Coordinates of C-alpha atoms and ligand atoms in Angstrom, one line a residue:
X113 CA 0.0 0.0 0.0
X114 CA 1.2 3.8 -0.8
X115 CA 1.5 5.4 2.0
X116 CA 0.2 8.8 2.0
X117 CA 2.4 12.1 2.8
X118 CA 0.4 13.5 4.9
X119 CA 1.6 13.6 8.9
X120 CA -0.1 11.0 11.0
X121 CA -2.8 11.6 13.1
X122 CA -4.4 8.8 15.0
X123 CA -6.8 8.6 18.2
X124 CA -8.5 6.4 20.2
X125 CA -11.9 6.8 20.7
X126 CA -13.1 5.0 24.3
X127 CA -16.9 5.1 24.9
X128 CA -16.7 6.2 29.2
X129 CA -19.2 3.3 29.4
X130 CA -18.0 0.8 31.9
X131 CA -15.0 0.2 33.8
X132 CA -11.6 1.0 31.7
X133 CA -11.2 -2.4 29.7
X134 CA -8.1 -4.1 28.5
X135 CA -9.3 -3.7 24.8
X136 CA -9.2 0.0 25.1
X137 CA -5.1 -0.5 26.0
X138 CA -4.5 -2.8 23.1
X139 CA -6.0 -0.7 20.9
X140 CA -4.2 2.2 22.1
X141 CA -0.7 0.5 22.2
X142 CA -1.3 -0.2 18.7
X143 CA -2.0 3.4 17.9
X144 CA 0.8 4.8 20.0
X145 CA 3.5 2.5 18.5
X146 CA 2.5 4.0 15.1
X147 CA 2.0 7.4 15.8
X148 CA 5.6 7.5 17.6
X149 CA 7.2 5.6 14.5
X150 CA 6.0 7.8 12.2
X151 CA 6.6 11.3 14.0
X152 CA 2.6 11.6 13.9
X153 CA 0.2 12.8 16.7
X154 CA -1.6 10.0 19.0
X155 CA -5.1 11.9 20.2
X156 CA -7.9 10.7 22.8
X157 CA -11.3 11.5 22.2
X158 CA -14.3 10.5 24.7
X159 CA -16.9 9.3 22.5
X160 CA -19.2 10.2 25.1
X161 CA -23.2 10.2 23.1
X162 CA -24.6 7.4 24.8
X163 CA -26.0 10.1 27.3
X164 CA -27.4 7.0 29.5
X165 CA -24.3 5.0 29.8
X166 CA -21.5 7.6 30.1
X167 CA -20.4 8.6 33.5
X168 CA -17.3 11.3 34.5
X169 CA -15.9 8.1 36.7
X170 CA -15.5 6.0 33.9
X171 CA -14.0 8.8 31.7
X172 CA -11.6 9.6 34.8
X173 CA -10.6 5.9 35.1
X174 CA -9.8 5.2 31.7
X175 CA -7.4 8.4 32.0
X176 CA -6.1 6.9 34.5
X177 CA -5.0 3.4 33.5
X178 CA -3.6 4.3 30.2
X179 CA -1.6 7.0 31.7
X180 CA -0.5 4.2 34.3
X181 CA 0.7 2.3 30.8
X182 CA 2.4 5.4 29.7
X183 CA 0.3 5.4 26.7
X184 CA 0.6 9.2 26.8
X185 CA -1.3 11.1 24.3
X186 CA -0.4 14.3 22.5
X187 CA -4.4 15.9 22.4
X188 CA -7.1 15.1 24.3
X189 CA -9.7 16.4 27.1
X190 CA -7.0 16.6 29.6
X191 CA -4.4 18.2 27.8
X192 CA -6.2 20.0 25.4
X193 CA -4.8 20.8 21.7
X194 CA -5.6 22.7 18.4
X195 CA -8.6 20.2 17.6
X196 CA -10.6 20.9 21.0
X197 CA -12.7 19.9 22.7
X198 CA -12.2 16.7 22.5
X199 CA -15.2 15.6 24.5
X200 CA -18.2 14.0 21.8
X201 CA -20.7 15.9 24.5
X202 CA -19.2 19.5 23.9
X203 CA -19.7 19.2 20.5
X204 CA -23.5 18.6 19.9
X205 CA -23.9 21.8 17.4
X206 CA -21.3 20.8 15.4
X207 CA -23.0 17.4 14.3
X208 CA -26.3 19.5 13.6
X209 CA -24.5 21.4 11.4
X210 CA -23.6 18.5 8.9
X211 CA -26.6 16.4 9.5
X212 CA -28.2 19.9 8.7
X213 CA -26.1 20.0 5.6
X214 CA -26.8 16.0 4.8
X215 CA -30.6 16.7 4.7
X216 CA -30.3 19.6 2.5
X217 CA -28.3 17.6 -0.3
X218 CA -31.1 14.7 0.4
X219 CA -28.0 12.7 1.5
X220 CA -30.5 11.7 4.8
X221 CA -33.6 12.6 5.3
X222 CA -36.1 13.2 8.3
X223 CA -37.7 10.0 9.6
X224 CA -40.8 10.1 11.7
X225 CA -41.7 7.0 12.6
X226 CA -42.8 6.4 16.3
X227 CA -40.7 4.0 18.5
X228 CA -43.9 1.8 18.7
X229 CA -43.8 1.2 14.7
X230 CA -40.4 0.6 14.7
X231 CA -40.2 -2.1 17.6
X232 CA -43.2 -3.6 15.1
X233 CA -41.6 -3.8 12.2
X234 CA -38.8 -5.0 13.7
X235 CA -40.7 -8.5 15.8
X236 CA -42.5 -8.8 12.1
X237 CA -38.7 -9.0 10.5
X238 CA -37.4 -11.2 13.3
X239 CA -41.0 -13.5 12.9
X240 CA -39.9 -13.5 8.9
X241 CA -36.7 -14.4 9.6
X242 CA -35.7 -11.2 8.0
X243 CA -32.2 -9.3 8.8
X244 CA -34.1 -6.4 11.1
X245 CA -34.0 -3.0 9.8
X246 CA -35.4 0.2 8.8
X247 CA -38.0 -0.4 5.6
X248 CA -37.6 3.3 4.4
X249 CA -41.5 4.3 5.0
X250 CA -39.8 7.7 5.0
X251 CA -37.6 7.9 2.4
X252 CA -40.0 9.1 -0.2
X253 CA -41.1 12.1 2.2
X254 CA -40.2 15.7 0.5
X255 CA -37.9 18.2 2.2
X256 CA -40.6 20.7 2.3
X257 CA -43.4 18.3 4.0
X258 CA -40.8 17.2 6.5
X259 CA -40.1 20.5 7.4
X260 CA -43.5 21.9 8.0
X261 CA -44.0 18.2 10.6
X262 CA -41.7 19.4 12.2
X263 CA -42.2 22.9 12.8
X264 CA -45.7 21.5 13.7
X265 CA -43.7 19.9 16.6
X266 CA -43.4 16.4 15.8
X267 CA -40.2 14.7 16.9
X268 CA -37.6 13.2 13.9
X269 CA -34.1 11.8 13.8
X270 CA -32.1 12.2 10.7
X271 CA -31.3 9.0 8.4
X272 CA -28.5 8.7 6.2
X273 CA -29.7 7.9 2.3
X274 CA -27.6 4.9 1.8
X275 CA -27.6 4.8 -2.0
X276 CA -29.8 1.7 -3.7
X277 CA -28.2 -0.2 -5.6
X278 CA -24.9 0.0 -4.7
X279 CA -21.9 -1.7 -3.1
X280 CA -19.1 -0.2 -1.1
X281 CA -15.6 -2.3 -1.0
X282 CA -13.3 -2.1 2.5
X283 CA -10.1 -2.4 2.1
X284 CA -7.5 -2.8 5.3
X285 CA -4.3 -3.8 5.3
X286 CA -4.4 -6.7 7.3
X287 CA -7.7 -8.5 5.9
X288 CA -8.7 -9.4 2.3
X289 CA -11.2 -7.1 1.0
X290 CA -14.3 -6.9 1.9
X291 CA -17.7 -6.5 -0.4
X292 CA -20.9 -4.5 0.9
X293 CA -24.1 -5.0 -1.1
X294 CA -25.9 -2.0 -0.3
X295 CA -29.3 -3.7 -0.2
X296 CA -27.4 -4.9 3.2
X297 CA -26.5 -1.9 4.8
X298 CA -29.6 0.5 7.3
X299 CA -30.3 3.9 6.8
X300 CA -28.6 4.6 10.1
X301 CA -30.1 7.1 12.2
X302 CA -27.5 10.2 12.2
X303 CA -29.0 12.5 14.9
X304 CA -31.7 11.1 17.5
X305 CA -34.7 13.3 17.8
X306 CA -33.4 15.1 20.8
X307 CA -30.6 16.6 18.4
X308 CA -27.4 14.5 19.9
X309 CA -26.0 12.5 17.0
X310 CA -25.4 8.9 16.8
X311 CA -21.9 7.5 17.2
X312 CA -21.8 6.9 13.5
X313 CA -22.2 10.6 12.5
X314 CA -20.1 12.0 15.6
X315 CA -17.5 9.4 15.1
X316 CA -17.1 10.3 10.9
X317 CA -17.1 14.2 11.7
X318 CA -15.0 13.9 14.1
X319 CA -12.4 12.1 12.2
X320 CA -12.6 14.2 9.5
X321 CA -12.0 17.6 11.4
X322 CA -9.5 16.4 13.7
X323 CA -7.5 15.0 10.4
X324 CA -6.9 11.7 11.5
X325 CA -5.3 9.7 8.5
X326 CA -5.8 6.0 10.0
X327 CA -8.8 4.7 11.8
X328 CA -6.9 1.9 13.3
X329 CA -9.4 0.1 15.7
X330 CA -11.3 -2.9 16.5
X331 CA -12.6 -5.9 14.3
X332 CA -16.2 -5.0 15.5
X333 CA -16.7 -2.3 13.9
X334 CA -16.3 -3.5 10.3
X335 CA -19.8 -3.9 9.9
X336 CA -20.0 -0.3 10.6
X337 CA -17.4 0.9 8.5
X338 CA -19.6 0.8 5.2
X339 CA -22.1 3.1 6.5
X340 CA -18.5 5.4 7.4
X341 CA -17.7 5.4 4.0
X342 CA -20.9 6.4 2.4
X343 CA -21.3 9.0 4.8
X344 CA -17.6 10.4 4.1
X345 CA -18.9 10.7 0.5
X346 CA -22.0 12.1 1.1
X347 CA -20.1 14.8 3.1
X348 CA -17.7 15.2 0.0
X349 CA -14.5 14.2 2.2
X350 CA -12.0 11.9 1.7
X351 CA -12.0 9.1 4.0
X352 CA -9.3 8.0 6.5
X353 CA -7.8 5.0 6.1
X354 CA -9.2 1.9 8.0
X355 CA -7.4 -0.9 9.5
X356 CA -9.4 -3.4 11.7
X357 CA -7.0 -5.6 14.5
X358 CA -8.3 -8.6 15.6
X359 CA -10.6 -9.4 18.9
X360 CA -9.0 -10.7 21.9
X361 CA -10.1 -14.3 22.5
X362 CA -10.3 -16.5 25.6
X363 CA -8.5 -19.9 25.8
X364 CA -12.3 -21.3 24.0
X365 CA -12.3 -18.8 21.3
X366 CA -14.8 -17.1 22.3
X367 CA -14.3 -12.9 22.3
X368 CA -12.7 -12.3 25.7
X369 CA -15.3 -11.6 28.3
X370 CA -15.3 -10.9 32.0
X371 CA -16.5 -14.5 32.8
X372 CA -13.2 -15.8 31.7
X373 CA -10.9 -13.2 31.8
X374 CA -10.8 -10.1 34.0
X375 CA -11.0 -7.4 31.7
X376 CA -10.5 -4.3 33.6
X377 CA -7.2 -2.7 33.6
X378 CA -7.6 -1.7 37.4
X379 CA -7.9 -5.5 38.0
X380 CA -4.2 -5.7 36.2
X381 CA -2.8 -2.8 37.9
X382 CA -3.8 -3.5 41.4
X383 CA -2.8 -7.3 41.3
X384 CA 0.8 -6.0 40.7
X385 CA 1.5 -6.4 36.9
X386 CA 4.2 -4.2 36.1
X387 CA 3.0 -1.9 33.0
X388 CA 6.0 -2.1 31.0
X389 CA 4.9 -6.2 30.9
X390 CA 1.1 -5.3 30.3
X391 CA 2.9 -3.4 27.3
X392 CA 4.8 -5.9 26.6
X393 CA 2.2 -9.0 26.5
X394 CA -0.4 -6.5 24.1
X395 CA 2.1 -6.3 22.1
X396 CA 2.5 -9.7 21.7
X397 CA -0.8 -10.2 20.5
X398 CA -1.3 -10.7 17.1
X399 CA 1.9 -9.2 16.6
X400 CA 5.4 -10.4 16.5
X401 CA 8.8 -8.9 16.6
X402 CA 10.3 -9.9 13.6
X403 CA 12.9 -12.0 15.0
X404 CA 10.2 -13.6 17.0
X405 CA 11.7 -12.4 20.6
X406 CA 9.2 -12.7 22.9
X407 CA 10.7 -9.9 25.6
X408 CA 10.4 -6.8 24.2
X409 CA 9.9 -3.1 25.3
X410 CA 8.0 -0.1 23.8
X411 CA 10.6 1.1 22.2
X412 CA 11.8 -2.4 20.5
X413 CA 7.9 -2.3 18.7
X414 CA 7.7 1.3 17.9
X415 CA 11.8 0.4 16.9
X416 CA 10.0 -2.4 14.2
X417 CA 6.3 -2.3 13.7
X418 CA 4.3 -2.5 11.2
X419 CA 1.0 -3.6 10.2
X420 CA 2.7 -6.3 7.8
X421 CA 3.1 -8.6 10.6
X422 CA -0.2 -8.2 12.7
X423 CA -2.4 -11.1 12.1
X424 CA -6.1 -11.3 11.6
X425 CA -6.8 -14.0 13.5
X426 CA -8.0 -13.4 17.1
X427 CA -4.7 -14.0 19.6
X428 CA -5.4 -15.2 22.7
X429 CA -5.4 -13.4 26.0
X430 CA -3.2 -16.0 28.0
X431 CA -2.9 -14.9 31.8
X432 CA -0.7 -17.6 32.4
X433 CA 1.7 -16.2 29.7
X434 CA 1.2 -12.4 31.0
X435 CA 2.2 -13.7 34.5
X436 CA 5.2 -15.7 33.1
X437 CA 6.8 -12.1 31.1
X438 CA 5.8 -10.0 34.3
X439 CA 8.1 -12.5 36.6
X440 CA 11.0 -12.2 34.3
X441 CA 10.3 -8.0 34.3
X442 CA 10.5 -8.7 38.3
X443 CA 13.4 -10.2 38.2
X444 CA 15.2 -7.7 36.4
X445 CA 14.5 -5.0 38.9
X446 CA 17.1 -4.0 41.1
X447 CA 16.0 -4.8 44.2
X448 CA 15.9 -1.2 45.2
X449 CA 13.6 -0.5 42.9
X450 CA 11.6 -3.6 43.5
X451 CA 11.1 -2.4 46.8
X452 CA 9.9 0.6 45.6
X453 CA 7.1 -0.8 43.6
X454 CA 6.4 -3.2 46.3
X455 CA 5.8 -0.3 48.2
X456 CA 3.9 1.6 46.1
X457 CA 1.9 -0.7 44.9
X458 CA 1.4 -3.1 47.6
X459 CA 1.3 -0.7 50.5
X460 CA 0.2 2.5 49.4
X461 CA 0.0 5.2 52.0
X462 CA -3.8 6.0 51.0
X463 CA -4.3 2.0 51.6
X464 CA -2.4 1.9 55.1
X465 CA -4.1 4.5 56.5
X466 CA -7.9 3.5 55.2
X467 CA -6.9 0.0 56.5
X468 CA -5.7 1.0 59.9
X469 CA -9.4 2.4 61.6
X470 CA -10.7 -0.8 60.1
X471 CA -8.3 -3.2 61.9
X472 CA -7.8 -1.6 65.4
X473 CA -10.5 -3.0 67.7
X474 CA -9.4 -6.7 66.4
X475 CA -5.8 -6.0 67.6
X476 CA -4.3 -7.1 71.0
X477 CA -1.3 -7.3 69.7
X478 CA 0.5 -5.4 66.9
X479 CA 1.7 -8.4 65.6
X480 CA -1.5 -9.5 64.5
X481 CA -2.1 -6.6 61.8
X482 CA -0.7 -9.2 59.3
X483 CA -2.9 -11.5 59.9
X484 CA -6.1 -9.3 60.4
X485 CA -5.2 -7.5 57.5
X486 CA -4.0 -10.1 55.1
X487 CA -6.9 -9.9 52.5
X488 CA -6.4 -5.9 52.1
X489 CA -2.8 -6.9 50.6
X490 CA -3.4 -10.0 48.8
X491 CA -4.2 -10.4 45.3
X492 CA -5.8 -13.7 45.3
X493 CA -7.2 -15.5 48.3
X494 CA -8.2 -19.1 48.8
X495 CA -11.2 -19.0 50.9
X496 CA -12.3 -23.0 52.5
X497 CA -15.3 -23.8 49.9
X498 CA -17.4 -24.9 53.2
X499 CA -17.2 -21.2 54.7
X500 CA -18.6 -20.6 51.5
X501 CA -22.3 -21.9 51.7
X502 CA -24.9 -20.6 54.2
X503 CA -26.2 -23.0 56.5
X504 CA -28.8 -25.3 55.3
X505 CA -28.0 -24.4 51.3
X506 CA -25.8 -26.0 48.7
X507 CA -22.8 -24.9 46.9
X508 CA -25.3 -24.4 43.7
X509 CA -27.1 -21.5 46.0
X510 CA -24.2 -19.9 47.2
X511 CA -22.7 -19.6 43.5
X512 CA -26.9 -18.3 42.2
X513 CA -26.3 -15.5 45.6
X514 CA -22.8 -14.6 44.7
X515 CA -23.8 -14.7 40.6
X516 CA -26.8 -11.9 42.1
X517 CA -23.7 -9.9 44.0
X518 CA -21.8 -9.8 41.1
X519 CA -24.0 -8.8 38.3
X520 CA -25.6 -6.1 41.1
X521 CA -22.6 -4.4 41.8
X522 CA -20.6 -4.9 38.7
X523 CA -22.8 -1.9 37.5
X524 CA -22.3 0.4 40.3
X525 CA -20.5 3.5 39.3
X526 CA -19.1 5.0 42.6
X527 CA -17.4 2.3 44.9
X528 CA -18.2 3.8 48.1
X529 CA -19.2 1.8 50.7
X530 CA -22.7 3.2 51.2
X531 CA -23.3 2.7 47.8
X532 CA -22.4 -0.9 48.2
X533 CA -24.7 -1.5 51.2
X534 CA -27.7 0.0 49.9
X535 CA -27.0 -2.1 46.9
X536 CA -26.5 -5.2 48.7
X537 CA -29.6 -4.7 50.6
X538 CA -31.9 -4.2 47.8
X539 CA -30.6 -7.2 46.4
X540 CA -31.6 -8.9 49.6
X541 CA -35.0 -7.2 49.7
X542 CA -35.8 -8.2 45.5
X543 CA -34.4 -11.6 45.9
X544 CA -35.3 -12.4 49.4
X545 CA -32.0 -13.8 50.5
X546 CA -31.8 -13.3 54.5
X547 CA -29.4 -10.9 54.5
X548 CA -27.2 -12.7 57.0
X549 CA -26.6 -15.5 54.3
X550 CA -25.7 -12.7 51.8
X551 CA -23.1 -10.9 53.5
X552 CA -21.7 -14.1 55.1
X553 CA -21.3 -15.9 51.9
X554 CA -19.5 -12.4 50.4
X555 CA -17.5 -11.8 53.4
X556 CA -15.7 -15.4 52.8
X557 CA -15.8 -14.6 49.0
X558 CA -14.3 -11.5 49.3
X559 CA -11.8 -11.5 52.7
X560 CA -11.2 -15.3 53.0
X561 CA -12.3 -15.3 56.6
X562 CA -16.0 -15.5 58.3
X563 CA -14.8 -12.6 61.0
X564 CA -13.2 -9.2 59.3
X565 CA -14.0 -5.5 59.6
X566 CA -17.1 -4.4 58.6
X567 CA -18.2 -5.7 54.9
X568 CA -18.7 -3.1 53.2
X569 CA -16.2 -0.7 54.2
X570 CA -13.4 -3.1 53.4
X571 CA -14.8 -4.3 50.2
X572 CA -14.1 -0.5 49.2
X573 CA -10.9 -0.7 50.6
X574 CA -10.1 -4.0 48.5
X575 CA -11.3 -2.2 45.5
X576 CA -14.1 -3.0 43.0
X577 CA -11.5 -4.7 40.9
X578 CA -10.0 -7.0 42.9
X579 CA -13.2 -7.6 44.7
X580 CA -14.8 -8.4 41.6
X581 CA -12.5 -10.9 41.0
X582 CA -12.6 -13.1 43.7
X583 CA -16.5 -13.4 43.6
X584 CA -15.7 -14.3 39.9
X585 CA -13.5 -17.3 41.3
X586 CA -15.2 -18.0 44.3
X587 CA -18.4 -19.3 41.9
X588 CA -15.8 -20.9 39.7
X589 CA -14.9 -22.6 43.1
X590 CA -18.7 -23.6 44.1
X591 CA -19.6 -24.4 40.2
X592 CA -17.0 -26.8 40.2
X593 CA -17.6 -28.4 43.9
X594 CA -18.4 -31.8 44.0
X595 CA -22.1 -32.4 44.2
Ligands
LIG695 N1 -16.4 4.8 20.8 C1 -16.0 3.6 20.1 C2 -15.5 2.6 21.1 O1 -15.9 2.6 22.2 C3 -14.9 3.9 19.1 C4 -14.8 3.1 17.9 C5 -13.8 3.7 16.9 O2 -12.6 3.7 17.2 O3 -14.3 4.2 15.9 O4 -14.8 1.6 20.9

């Protein structure tokens, strides 16, 4: 492929949606690398529409863990930078503006079906079988009509035209190319009818204006990428380049998931990997040095990247062989240095003293802190399956209460601990668990031991991360108990 003159500009576009996911670094890392090869600009944009979803805490934590990487970017809502702001939500009346322009070349048009019609047509496409989608009732409506409906007040969204017949043709550098049939591709809604666009229209202006050259991201958008491309012409701009890496997979195949894998980066961080091997293990996937070392820092891959050598199929995301290249980036710390990141990460002053009001009225002797306060410390901890299940229930309930726990407070935003009680008593309340049962079968889950500080305060202590994963393997544990 030709590579173009013009200075590189890539970004990466996280969605502050959930908690900061190891995806988002792998994407990033791949971004970095060639943005710092190529003397380009590396930019981060919160993609930030999904007004329901997106919270400031995610946005903040996502900061956070890339910056922990050292995936530092050269724009972005932090920093700022010619191209601001860099936050999807500041930038509402920009999107009007071209969806206002689309409608007036008849590149979209104004769509006023009802939600109730829509969900209908939908269950009749799914009870046909049929690929859902939109069946273009509105297509035929005249500029002048739709404008008077909705100066009459009645709410619209914007669609994009997508030209009928047609076919679009994706090309990326690491994949064959691929073929869209038109006939195949929505009239994707542009701007919802309370004016905020949709990530497809925010996403392809965006791009555009901040002249980024490569759209290098991940395998499931392709799908989406057609409906880019139109919409780039229909703008009259010249698209970016696209160039789709590959899903991270579990040991089965499947696309990595939180049931297998822990996916958050916190999880990563505060179990003690060491970034520079987080870096280094991303990097492996899919891609190889060329002379196929398998210990390699950020500068060795920026040093020899390139696109050439990433392949499409979906690598792995093997803990066992992250935990193998962190040991050997252990061992060659000095062990000054070690001691310092033991320290810092292990025993963090904000830690010692949150952990110290918890611990004090268990303590007779100071010698005991250690083994009070074990589970504050630890990473993993191997709690006795029996301690497990409440009295007169099986190892199949515990795992259904601690399968409720998890999905209840995977979804809480703030981790503060009266956030974590009130949700862990409405869980109680809805499912009628006695509440004793509950918080017995967490406590074990969670600190290891049936008598600790109070619940809830040390489970913020511990961290949603790390708390999150031990309730993961404690079900693993009861799931797997003998019957
Ligand atoms: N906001 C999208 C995400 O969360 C960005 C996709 C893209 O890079 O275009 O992944």
């Amino acid at each position: 492929m030709v590579e173009s003159r013009k200075k590189v500009r890539v970004r990466i576009a996280p969605s502050p949606t959930g908690d900061p996911h190891v995806g988002t670094a792998y994407v990033g890392l791949i971004n970095y690398v060639f943005a710092r090869q190529r003397g380009g600009k590396f930019v981060l944009r919160i993609e930030d529409t999904d007004q329901l979803r997106s919270r400031p805490e995610y946005e903040e934590a996502i900061l956070k863990s890339l910056r922990w990487l050292g995936l530092n970017w050269d724009e972005g809502p932090d920093v700022g930078g010619p191209y601001k702001p860099y936050r999807q939500s500041e930038r509402k009346e920009i999107y009007q503006k071209y969806a206002g322009a689309l409608l007036k070349d008849d590149r979209a048009y104004s769509c006023f079906c009802t939600p109730e019609r829509l969900n209908q047509m939908r269950s009749e496409q799914i009870s046909r079988k049929e690929t859902p989608g939109y069946d273009g009732l509105c297509r035929g409506i005249g500029q002048k009509e739709a404008e008077k409906r909705i100066s009459s007040g009645e709410p619209a969204v914007v669609r994009l035209r997508i030209p009928r017949p047609g076919e679009t043709v994706l090309s990326d550098r690491i994949r064959d190319e691929i073929r869209f049939d038109h006939s195949n591709i929505d009239d994707q809604v542009l701007l919802k009818s309370d004016g905020m666009p949709t990530y497809h229209l925010a996403n392809v202006v965006d791009d555009h204006l901040m002249e980024i050259t490569h759209v290098i991201r991940a395998e499931e958008w392709i799908n989406s990428t057609p409906k880019h491309l139109i919409l780039y012409r229909a703008l009259g701009w010249e698209p970016p380049e696209f160039i789709h890496l590959p899903l991270l997979r579990n040991r089965d195949g499947s696309k990595i998931s939180k049931r297998k894998n822990p996916v958050s980066l916190d999880y990563y961080r505060e179990m003690g990997f060491l970034p520079e091997a987080m870096l280094n293990f991303l990097g492996m996937l899919g891609w190889a040095m060329p002379d196929e070392r398998e210990v390699f820092s950020l500068e060795d891959m920026i040093a020899h990247f390139s696109f050439e050598r990433i392949s499409p199929a979906g690598p792995v995301f093997d803990l066992e062989k992250l935990k193998w290249l962190n040991g050997n980036y252990i061992r060659e710390l000095s062990d000054q240095e070690l001691l310092r990141r033991i320290r810092e990460q292990v025993f963090p002053e904000e830690r010692m003293n949150s952990v110290v009001p918890l611990v004090r009225e268990r303590l007779e002797m100071l010698s005991q802190y250690l083994d009070v306060a074990d589970f504050f410390f630890l990473g993993d901890i191997r709690p006795d399956l029996q301690d497990l299940i409440p009295k007169k229930k099986d190892a199949r309930e515990a795992a259904d209460i601690l399968g409720q726990c998890q999905e209840t407070l995977e979804s809480l935003v703030s981790w503060k601990t009266d956030k974590i009680e009130e949700t862990l008593r409405k869980l109680c309340e809805e499912k009628g668990y006695k509440t004793r049962d509950l918080f017995m079968t967490l406590r074990v889950a969670v600190t290891g031991k049936r008598a600790t500080p109070p619940l809830c305060e040390s489970m913020e202590v511990v961290g949603k991360a790390i708390t999150m994963a031990r309730i993961g393997r404690a079900i693993a544990a009861l799931e797997s108990a003998p019957k």
